[in-house]
Amino acid sequence: MFDLLIQHIQEKVHLTTEETVRLEDYFTVKKLRRKQYLLQEGDVCKHMAFVAKGVLKSYVIDEKGVENINFIGWEGWWMADSYSFFTGEKAVLNIDALEEVELLLISKEDYDRIVIDLPVMSNYFRILYERSLANKDRRILSNIAYNAEEKYAQIITCYPDLVNRIPQHLLASYLGLTPETVSRIKKKMK
């Protein structure tokens, strides 16, 4: 399980053998069943989760009771309500498993320690945050400037495996589209 995390880190920064061994001390393993929550709205997000196996979704529920997907994470991705994690305030996001999931969790206390004890990890997280910010900018641009077909084409080009792993209605929610629109686009593209 740690192999994927180490590989993910090594793609961005160089870890020494000693740093690789010490890394495990900061993480705990957690497994979730399908539909089991990692975080519920109103709780404080006490951990960032690295997905070693499976798929998670983060979402808010609107006044009509509809899930609005904020993010989907699978192997090699990090999941958290970042605002809650870093501020200690209540989470606005729900995060649950779409399939059986294996996670490596790091608490806020261990996060604060790891970036001091292993300075290379400070650089690793900085790189992640830079990419995350850039991806959020692209997602906002996609939402305001792309039509439905362009949004769908972008997701299947960037993440072709994802389309087969999550239900169509969740993909539609993530894209800000209706399931019927996604169905129509898929038929048109075939």
PDB file of C-alpha atoms in Angstrom, residues 11-184:
ATOM      1  CA  GLU A  11       7.504  11.314  -9.223  1.00  0.00           C
ATOM      2  CA  LYS A  12       7.664  14.820  -7.748  1.00  0.00           C
ATOM      3  CA  VAL A  13      10.639  14.863  -5.363  1.00  0.00           C
ATOM      4  CA  HIS A  14      13.543  12.578  -4.476  1.00  0.00           C
ATOM      5  CA  LEU A  15      13.294  10.563  -1.254  1.00  0.00           C
ATOM      6  CA  THR A  16      16.361   9.039   0.356  1.00  0.00           C
ATOM      7  CA  THR A  17      16.149   5.483   1.662  1.00  0.00           C
ATOM      8  CA  GLU A  18      15.985   6.822   5.220  1.00  0.00           C
ATOM      9  CA  GLU A  19      13.155   9.231   4.339  1.00  0.00           C
ATOM     10  CA  THR A  20      11.260   6.409   2.625  1.00  0.00           C
ATOM     11  CA  VAL A  21      11.503   4.255   5.758  1.00  0.00           C
ATOM     12  CA  ARG A  22      10.484   7.109   8.079  1.00  0.00           C
ATOM     13  CA  LEU A  23       7.491   8.024   5.930  1.00  0.00           C
ATOM     14  CA  GLU A  24       5.347   5.166   7.220  1.00  0.00           C
ATOM     15  CA  ASP A  25       5.512   6.551  10.777  1.00  0.00           C
ATOM     16  CA  TYR A  26       3.261   9.465   9.819  1.00  0.00           C
ATOM     17  CA  PHE A  27       0.428   7.498   8.208  1.00  0.00           C
ATOM     18  CA  THR A  28      -2.296   5.109   9.330  1.00  0.00           C
ATOM     19  CA  VAL A  29      -4.144   2.633   7.135  1.00  0.00           C
ATOM     20  CA  LYS A  30      -7.920   2.816   6.798  1.00  0.00           C
ATOM     21  CA  LYS A  31     -10.283   0.687   4.745  1.00  0.00           C
ATOM     22  CA  LEU A  32     -13.802   1.709   3.774  1.00  0.00           C
ATOM     23  CA  ARG A  33     -16.647  -0.348   2.394  1.00  0.00           C
ATOM     24  CA  ARG A  34     -18.701   0.916  -0.522  1.00  0.00           C
ATOM     25  CA  LYS A  35     -20.912   3.855   0.568  1.00  0.00           C
ATOM     26  CA  GLN A  36     -19.042   4.232   3.878  1.00  0.00           C
ATOM     27  CA  TYR A  37     -18.171   7.797   4.874  1.00  0.00           C
ATOM     28  CA  LEU A  38     -14.663   9.112   5.304  1.00  0.00           C
ATOM     29  CA  LEU A  39     -16.063  12.528   6.274  1.00  0.00           C
ATOM     30  CA  GLN A  40     -19.515  13.956   6.841  1.00  0.00           C
ATOM     31  CA  GLU A  41     -20.580  17.574   6.560  1.00  0.00           C
ATOM     32  CA  GLY A  42     -20.436  19.243   9.975  1.00  0.00           C
ATOM     33  CA  ASP A  43     -17.538  17.130  11.269  1.00  0.00           C
ATOM     34  CA  VAL A  44     -13.999  18.481  11.363  1.00  0.00           C
ATOM     35  CA  CYS A  45     -11.723  16.965   8.697  1.00  0.00           C
ATOM     36  CA  LYS A  46      -8.972  15.478  10.852  1.00  0.00           C
ATOM     37  CA  HIS A  47      -7.105  13.609   8.108  1.00  0.00           C
ATOM     38  CA  MET A  48      -5.941  13.968   4.547  1.00  0.00           C
ATOM     39  CA  ALA A  49      -6.354  10.662   2.739  1.00  0.00           C
ATOM     40  CA  PHE A  50      -4.120   9.229   0.043  1.00  0.00           C
ATOM     41  CA  VAL A  51      -6.129   6.768  -2.039  1.00  0.00           C
ATOM     42  CA  ALA A  52      -4.169   3.540  -2.429  1.00  0.00           C
ATOM     43  CA  LYS A  53      -7.099   1.549  -3.821  1.00  0.00           C
ATOM     44  CA  GLY A  54     -10.641   2.413  -4.878  1.00  0.00           C
ATOM     45  CA  VAL A  55     -12.652   5.535  -5.663  1.00  0.00           C
ATOM     46  CA  LEU A  56     -14.023   8.261  -3.388  1.00  0.00           C
ATOM     47  CA  LYS A  57     -16.368  11.141  -4.120  1.00  0.00           C
ATOM     48  CA  SER A  58     -16.643  14.454  -2.304  1.00  0.00           C
ATOM     49  CA  TYR A  59     -19.861  16.392  -2.550  1.00  0.00           C
ATOM     50  CA  VAL A  60     -22.348  18.781  -1.007  1.00  0.00           C
ATOM     51  CA  ILE A  61     -26.056  18.177  -0.735  1.00  0.00           C
ATOM     52  CA  ASP A  62     -28.192  21.092  -1.896  1.00  0.00           C
ATOM     53  CA  GLU A  63     -31.508  22.306  -0.472  1.00  0.00           C
ATOM     54  CA  LYS A  64     -33.349  19.857  -2.769  1.00  0.00           C
ATOM     55  CA  GLY A  65     -31.377  16.906  -1.392  1.00  0.00           C
ATOM     56  CA  VAL A  66     -29.341  16.503  -4.579  1.00  0.00           C
ATOM     57  CA  GLU A  67     -25.666  15.467  -4.394  1.00  0.00           C
ATOM     58  CA  ASN A  68     -23.392  17.912  -6.186  1.00  0.00           C
ATOM     59  CA  ILE A  69     -20.051  16.257  -6.839  1.00  0.00           C
ATOM     60  CA  ASN A  70     -17.075  18.453  -6.049  1.00  0.00           C
ATOM     61  CA  PHE A  71     -14.265  15.972  -6.648  1.00  0.00           C
ATOM     62  CA  ILE A  72     -13.631  12.341  -7.481  1.00  0.00           C
ATOM     63  CA  GLY A  73     -10.423  10.707  -6.315  1.00  0.00           C
ATOM     64  CA  TRP A  74      -8.953   7.301  -7.115  1.00  0.00           C
ATOM     65  CA  GLU A  75      -5.599   5.556  -6.803  1.00  0.00           C
ATOM     66  CA  GLY A  76      -2.814   8.091  -6.415  1.00  0.00           C
ATOM     67  CA  TRP A  77      -5.069  11.029  -5.478  1.00  0.00           C
ATOM     68  CA  TRP A  78      -5.457  12.877  -2.176  1.00  0.00           C
ATOM     69  CA  MET A  79      -8.883  13.572  -0.623  1.00  0.00           C
ATOM     70  CA  ALA A  80      -9.925  15.945   2.153  1.00  0.00           C
ATOM     71  CA  ASP A  81     -12.027  18.956   2.912  1.00  0.00           C
ATOM     72  CA  SER A  82      -8.901  21.110   2.756  1.00  0.00           C
ATOM     73  CA  TYR A  83     -10.446  24.158   4.363  1.00  0.00           C
ATOM     74  CA  SER A  84     -11.629  22.144   7.342  1.00  0.00           C
ATOM     75  CA  PHE A  85      -8.339  20.214   7.569  1.00  0.00           C
ATOM     76  CA  PHE A  86      -6.179  23.331   7.701  1.00  0.00           C
ATOM     77  CA  THR A  87      -8.463  25.577   9.790  1.00  0.00           C
ATOM     78  CA  GLY A  88     -10.102  23.070  12.139  1.00  0.00           C
ATOM     79  CA  GLU A  89     -13.538  24.423  11.196  1.00  0.00           C
ATOM     80  CA  LYS A  90     -16.489  22.190  10.368  1.00  0.00           C
ATOM     81  CA  ALA A  91     -16.440  20.481   6.974  1.00  0.00           C
ATOM     82  CA  VAL A  92     -18.916  21.473   4.294  1.00  0.00           C
ATOM     83  CA  LEU A  93     -18.113  18.399   2.192  1.00  0.00           C
ATOM     84  CA  ASN A  94     -19.154  14.779   2.503  1.00  0.00           C
ATOM     85  CA  ILE A  95     -16.635  12.188   1.336  1.00  0.00           C
ATOM     86  CA  ASP A  96     -17.621   8.558   0.840  1.00  0.00           C
ATOM     87  CA  ALA A  97     -16.513   5.446  -1.003  1.00  0.00           C
ATOM     88  CA  LEU A  98     -17.876   4.465  -4.407  1.00  0.00           C
ATOM     89  CA  GLU A  99     -16.203   1.059  -4.074  1.00  0.00           C
ATOM     90  CA  GLU A 100     -14.039  -0.670  -1.481  1.00  0.00           C
ATOM     91  CA  VAL A 101     -11.255   1.734  -0.616  1.00  0.00           C
ATOM     92  CA  GLU A 102      -7.841   1.486   1.020  1.00  0.00           C
ATOM     93  CA  LEU A 103      -6.440   4.759   2.312  1.00  0.00           C
ATOM     94  CA  LEU A 104      -3.326   6.115   3.949  1.00  0.00           C
ATOM     95  CA  LEU A 105      -4.361   8.818   6.395  1.00  0.00           C
ATOM     96  CA  ILE A 106      -2.228  11.617   7.756  1.00  0.00           C
ATOM     97  CA  SER A 107      -3.540  13.671  10.666  1.00  0.00           C
ATOM     98  CA  LYS A 108      -3.090  17.423  10.885  1.00  0.00           C
ATOM     99  CA  GLU A 109      -0.585  16.917  13.703  1.00  0.00           C
ATOM    100  CA  ASP A 110       1.435  14.405  11.657  1.00  0.00           C
ATOM    101  CA  TYR A 111       1.193  16.646   8.584  1.00  0.00           C
ATOM    102  CA  ASP A 112       2.667  19.525  10.605  1.00  0.00           C
ATOM    103  CA  ARG A 113       5.433  17.215  11.886  1.00  0.00           C
ATOM    104  CA  ILE A 114       6.291  15.590   8.547  1.00  0.00           C
ATOM    105  CA  VAL A 115       6.939  18.884   6.756  1.00  0.00           C
ATOM    106  CA  ILE A 116       9.424  19.805   9.499  1.00  0.00           C
ATOM    107  CA  ASP A 117      10.983  16.367  10.101  1.00  0.00           C
ATOM    108  CA  LEU A 118      11.244  15.554   6.380  1.00  0.00           C
ATOM    109  CA  PRO A 119      11.688  18.886   4.535  1.00  0.00           C
ATOM    110  CA  VAL A 120      11.401  17.102   1.187  1.00  0.00           C
ATOM    111  CA  MET A 121       7.742  16.516   2.063  1.00  0.00           C
ATOM    112  CA  SER A 122       7.179  20.259   2.361  1.00  0.00           C
ATOM    113  CA  ASN A 123       8.362  20.545  -1.226  1.00  0.00           C
ATOM    114  CA  TYR A 124       6.187  17.584  -2.274  1.00  0.00           C
ATOM    115  CA  PHE A 125       3.046  19.127  -0.762  1.00  0.00           C
ATOM    116  CA  ARG A 126       3.894  22.518  -2.289  1.00  0.00           C
ATOM    117  CA  ILE A 127       4.028  20.881  -5.716  1.00  0.00           C
ATOM    118  CA  LEU A 128       0.679  19.175  -5.060  1.00  0.00           C
ATOM    119  CA  TYR A 129      -0.946  22.451  -3.993  1.00  0.00           C
ATOM    120  CA  GLU A 130       0.393  24.285  -7.038  1.00  0.00           C
ATOM    121  CA  ARG A 131      -1.026  21.616  -9.356  1.00  0.00           C
ATOM    122  CA  SER A 132      -4.285  21.514  -7.437  1.00  0.00           C
ATOM    123  CA  LEU A 133      -4.696  25.270  -7.747  1.00  0.00           C
ATOM    124  CA  ALA A 134      -3.953  25.127 -11.468  1.00  0.00           C
ATOM    125  CA  ASN A 135      -6.451  22.263 -11.925  1.00  0.00           C
ATOM    126  CA  LYS A 136      -9.136  24.166 -10.014  1.00  0.00           C
ATOM    127  CA  ASP A 137      -8.589  27.153 -12.304  1.00  0.00           C
ATOM    128  CA  ARG A 138      -9.031  24.882 -15.325  1.00  0.00           C
ATOM    129  CA  ARG A 139     -12.156  23.325 -13.845  1.00  0.00           C
ATOM    130  CA  ILE A 140     -13.676  26.761 -13.238  1.00  0.00           C
ATOM    131  CA  LEU A 141     -12.796  27.766 -16.792  1.00  0.00           C
ATOM    132  CA  SER A 142     -14.337  24.555 -18.110  1.00  0.00           C
ATOM    133  CA  ASN A 143     -17.539  25.195 -16.163  1.00  0.00           C
ATOM    134  CA  ILE A 144     -17.970  28.731 -17.455  1.00  0.00           C
ATOM    135  CA  ALA A 145     -16.557  28.498 -20.979  1.00  0.00           C
ATOM    136  CA  TYR A 146     -17.083  24.965 -22.303  1.00  0.00           C
ATOM    137  CA  ASN A 147     -20.281  23.481 -23.630  1.00  0.00           C
ATOM    138  CA  ALA A 148     -21.504  20.059 -22.493  1.00  0.00           C
ATOM    139  CA  GLU A 149     -19.755  18.144 -25.292  1.00  0.00           C
ATOM    140  CA  GLU A 150     -16.442  19.868 -24.587  1.00  0.00           C
ATOM    141  CA  LYS A 151     -16.688  19.136 -20.852  1.00  0.00           C
ATOM    142  CA  TYR A 152     -17.389  15.466 -21.502  1.00  0.00           C
ATOM    143  CA  ALA A 153     -14.641  15.195 -24.141  1.00  0.00           C
ATOM    144  CA  GLN A 154     -12.156  16.762 -21.754  1.00  0.00           C
ATOM    145  CA  ILE A 155     -12.913  14.296 -18.947  1.00  0.00           C
ATOM    146  CA  ILE A 156     -12.745  11.209 -21.173  1.00  0.00           C
ATOM    147  CA  THR A 157      -9.509  12.435 -22.728  1.00  0.00           C
ATOM    148  CA  CYS A 158      -7.836  13.203 -19.399  1.00  0.00           C
ATOM    149  CA  TYR A 159      -9.296  10.321 -17.361  1.00  0.00           C
ATOM    150  CA  PRO A 160     -10.602   7.582 -19.682  1.00  0.00           C
ATOM    151  CA  ASP A 161     -10.632   4.891 -16.955  1.00  0.00           C
ATOM    152  CA  LEU A 162     -12.724   7.054 -14.661  1.00  0.00           C
ATOM    153  CA  VAL A 163     -15.684   7.019 -17.022  1.00  0.00           C
ATOM    154  CA  ASN A 164     -15.956   3.246 -16.630  1.00  0.00           C
ATOM    155  CA  ARG A 165     -15.548   3.253 -12.846  1.00  0.00           C
ATOM    156  CA  ILE A 166     -18.210   5.693 -11.729  1.00  0.00           C
ATOM    157  CA  PRO A 167     -21.930   5.777 -12.402  1.00  0.00           C
ATOM    158  CA  GLN A 168     -23.047   8.089 -15.188  1.00  0.00           C
ATOM    159  CA  HIS A 169     -25.201  10.228 -12.878  1.00  0.00           C
ATOM    160  CA  LEU A 170     -22.155  11.000 -10.696  1.00  0.00           C
ATOM    161  CA  LEU A 171     -20.045  11.857 -13.717  1.00  0.00           C
ATOM    162  CA  ALA A 172     -22.828  14.144 -14.877  1.00  0.00           C
ATOM    163  CA  SER A 173     -22.967  15.842 -11.477  1.00  0.00           C
ATOM    164  CA  TYR A 174     -19.193  16.346 -11.497  1.00  0.00           C
ATOM    165  CA  LEU A 175     -19.438  17.957 -14.930  1.00  0.00           C
ATOM    166  CA  GLY A 176     -22.438  20.084 -13.951  1.00  0.00           C
ATOM    167  CA  LEU A 177     -24.648  18.286 -16.461  1.00  0.00           C
ATOM    168  CA  THR A 178     -27.761  16.142 -16.279  1.00  0.00           C
ATOM    169  CA  PRO A 179     -27.459  12.361 -16.698  1.00  0.00           C
ATOM    170  CA  GLU A 180     -29.657  12.662 -19.795  1.00  0.00           C
ATOM    171  CA  THR A 181     -27.219  15.128 -21.350  1.00  0.00           C
ATOM    172  CA  VAL A 182     -24.284  12.815 -20.695  1.00  0.00           C
ATOM    173  CA  SER A 183     -26.227   9.913 -22.194  1.00  0.00           C
ATOM    174  CA  ARG A 184     -27.027  11.962 -25.295  1.00  0.00           C
TER     175      ARG A 184
END
